Amino acid sequence: MKNRIITPLLIALLLPMIGFAQNPIVQTYFTADPAPMVYNGTVYVYTSHDEDSTVNNFFTMYDWRCYSSKDMVNWTDHGAVASLKNFTWMNKTNGAWAPQCIERNGKFYLYVPIHGEGIAVLVSDSPTGPFSDPIGKRLVDSDHIWQDIDPTVAFDDKGQAYLYWGNPGLWYVKLNEDMVSYDKTVGDNGIVSIEMTPEAFGSKEGRDGKPRTTYTEGPWFYKRNNLYYMVYAAEGIPEYISYSTAPSAEGPWTYKGQIMERADHLAFTNHAGIIDFNGNSYIFYHDQALSKGQGFKRSVSVEQFSYNADGTIPLIEPTKEGVKKSVSNLKPFQKVEAETIAWSEGVKTTSDNRTGIYVTNIDDGDYIKVRSVDFGKGAKKFEVRAAVMDGGEIEIRLDDKDGLLLGTCEIPNTGDINAWKTFSAKVNKQKGIHDLYFVFRGGDGELFKLDYWKFK
Ligand code: FUB
């Protein structure tokens, strides 16, 4: 009896000192090339997606995924929001590289590179899709489509949208108000080529001994206070992250140095996206920690950082702990999608037209962690919507996988794996803010699928 109380108490006291893995932020899929967007009090992160099976030892990427968070520690999976199949004017089946989404007048524009086919655009009425192709052809009409990757988009002071992109060059177009065409009167039929000088983008020695700029790919363009920033993957391989700044959206750019160095758990590519959210600044990037060193199986991670007083960016360390403090607490007394996850082991997500996204691949011993859950004065009952495979139970624990057991929700086999039903369990009242763990128990087979849960 004594141990049952002391152990969870000790764990709760020691947790802030122990430090836990929070990176990468998605454990159910391999994700890369993060492009965060703040909209309506929520951070949406659009990612490319490295398939579980790599074909021909090269990037194997068919679709783009989206995750959202209001607290920066729990991420809700919105699935694949677009794929190469959206584009009927080309027949590439691989090459869904680094995307970015931006909102204008209530519409969401997703700019995507299709490796070898150039840059395209999709539009939706919702940040999580469905997206459709508004123009039926590639957006950027250039004569160097192999170099046309990694689009990044932002507005200047006057609401002019600029779309930058490129490897190893850097180009931009000035998007028209419709966001799906551009001003053809500037540059070369609308495409403006940025002069790559050491002053603008740093310098390194190329393989031929001649100097090159450090800029390589993955630009992330944004404006903050009175400064325009271009953050990008530099040198390579392996790449690190550097940045340049400019007084206007069109330059001139000045090289400012490195903001993320190479590190053992980072991949041979890196790709950053930076936002301010709720008064904090965050940098998203990708690593290869989850795949234990496979550069074509990357994972999105995030760090909180602070700008220096003059607007320069400090050197940021890519950590396993990631974001230490949530910006708000999760409310457990309303429906929470089961695919809202701070950390998980073993499980996957999938979707169908009837249920939307749900958690699947649940086996004995797998678990889901949800951080910073505010139980207020405590809950009496737990409810979960599940479709049962072999059946099993959910241990509801606090603050650790082996922490205080609030209750156990039995999910017996109903004999129909397609019937979604609500199951419930009494739970012990515990007050306050806790990390919540759902630990799955059962036999050898797949136990059940989970749609959503809530406490009462
Ligand atoms: O993910 C495919 C490519 O790798 C991206 O387009 C580059 O930025 C690099 O991350």
Coordinates of N, CA, C and O and ligand atoms in Angstrom, one line a residue, residues 32-33 48 50 59 61 97-98 113 149-150 217-218 239 269-271 286 298, ligand 1:
A32 N 9.1 14.8 -42.3 CA 10.3 15.7 -42.6 C 9.8 17.0 -43.1 O 8.6 17.3 -43.3
D33 N 10.8 17.9 -43.3 CA 10.6 19.2 -43.9 C 9.4 20.0 -43.3 O 8.5 20.4 -44.0
S48 N 6.4 16.8 -45.0 CA 6.5 15.8 -46.0 C 6.6 14.4 -45.2 O 6.5 14.4 -44.0
D50 N 8.3 10.6 -45.1 CA 9.2 9.5 -45.6 C 8.5 8.2 -45.3 O 8.1 7.9 -44.2
F59 N 14.9 9.2 -51.4 CA 13.7 9.7 -50.8 C 12.4 9.0 -51.4 O 12.3 9.0 -52.6
M61 N 8.6 9.4 -51.1 CA 7.7 10.4 -50.5 C 6.5 10.6 -51.4 O 6.6 11.1 -52.5
W97 N 8.0 16.5 -51.9 CA 9.0 17.1 -51.0 C 8.4 18.2 -50.2 O 7.2 18.3 -50.1
A98 N 9.3 19.1 -49.7 CA 9.0 20.1 -48.7 C 7.8 21.1 -49.0 O 8.0 21.9 -49.9
P113 N 6.6 21.2 -53.7 CA 7.4 20.8 -54.8 C 7.2 19.3 -55.2 O 6.9 18.5 -54.3
I149 N 12.6 23.3 -55.9 CA 12.1 22.6 -54.8 C 11.9 23.5 -53.6 O 12.4 24.7 -53.6
D150 N 11.3 23.1 -52.5 CA 11.2 23.8 -51.2 C 10.7 25.2 -51.3 O 11.3 26.2 -50.9
E217 N 19.5 24.7 -49.7 CA 18.1 24.4 -50.0 C 17.3 24.7 -48.8 O 17.7 25.3 -47.8
G218 N 16.0 24.4 -48.9 CA 15.1 24.4 -47.7 C 14.9 25.8 -47.2 O 15.0 26.0 -45.9
E239 N 23.9 18.6 -43.8 CA 23.6 20.1 -43.8 C 23.5 20.6 -42.4 O 23.2 19.8 -41.4
T269 N 20.2 15.7 -44.4 CA 19.5 16.9 -44.7 C 19.0 17.5 -43.4 O 18.9 16.8 -42.4
N270 N 18.8 18.8 -43.4 CA 18.0 19.4 -42.4 C 17.1 20.5 -43.0 O 17.4 20.9 -44.2
H271 N 16.1 20.9 -42.4 CA 15.1 21.8 -43.0 C 14.3 22.4 -41.9 O 13.7 21.7 -41.1
H286 N 14.2 18.7 -38.8 CA 14.0 17.2 -38.7 C 15.3 16.5 -38.4 O 16.4 17.0 -38.5
R298 N 13.1 10.3 -41.7 CA 13.4 11.4 -40.8 C 12.2 11.7 -40.0 O 11.1 11.2 -40.2
Ligands
FUB1 O1 12.6 15.9 -48.2 C1 13.2 16.0 -49.5 C2 14.2 17.1 -49.6 O2 15.2 16.9 -48.6 C3 13.7 18.5 -49.2 O3 13.0 19.0 -50.3 C4 15.0 19.1 -48.8 O4 14.8 20.4 -48.2 C5 15.6 18.1 -48.0 O5 15.1 18.1 -46.7

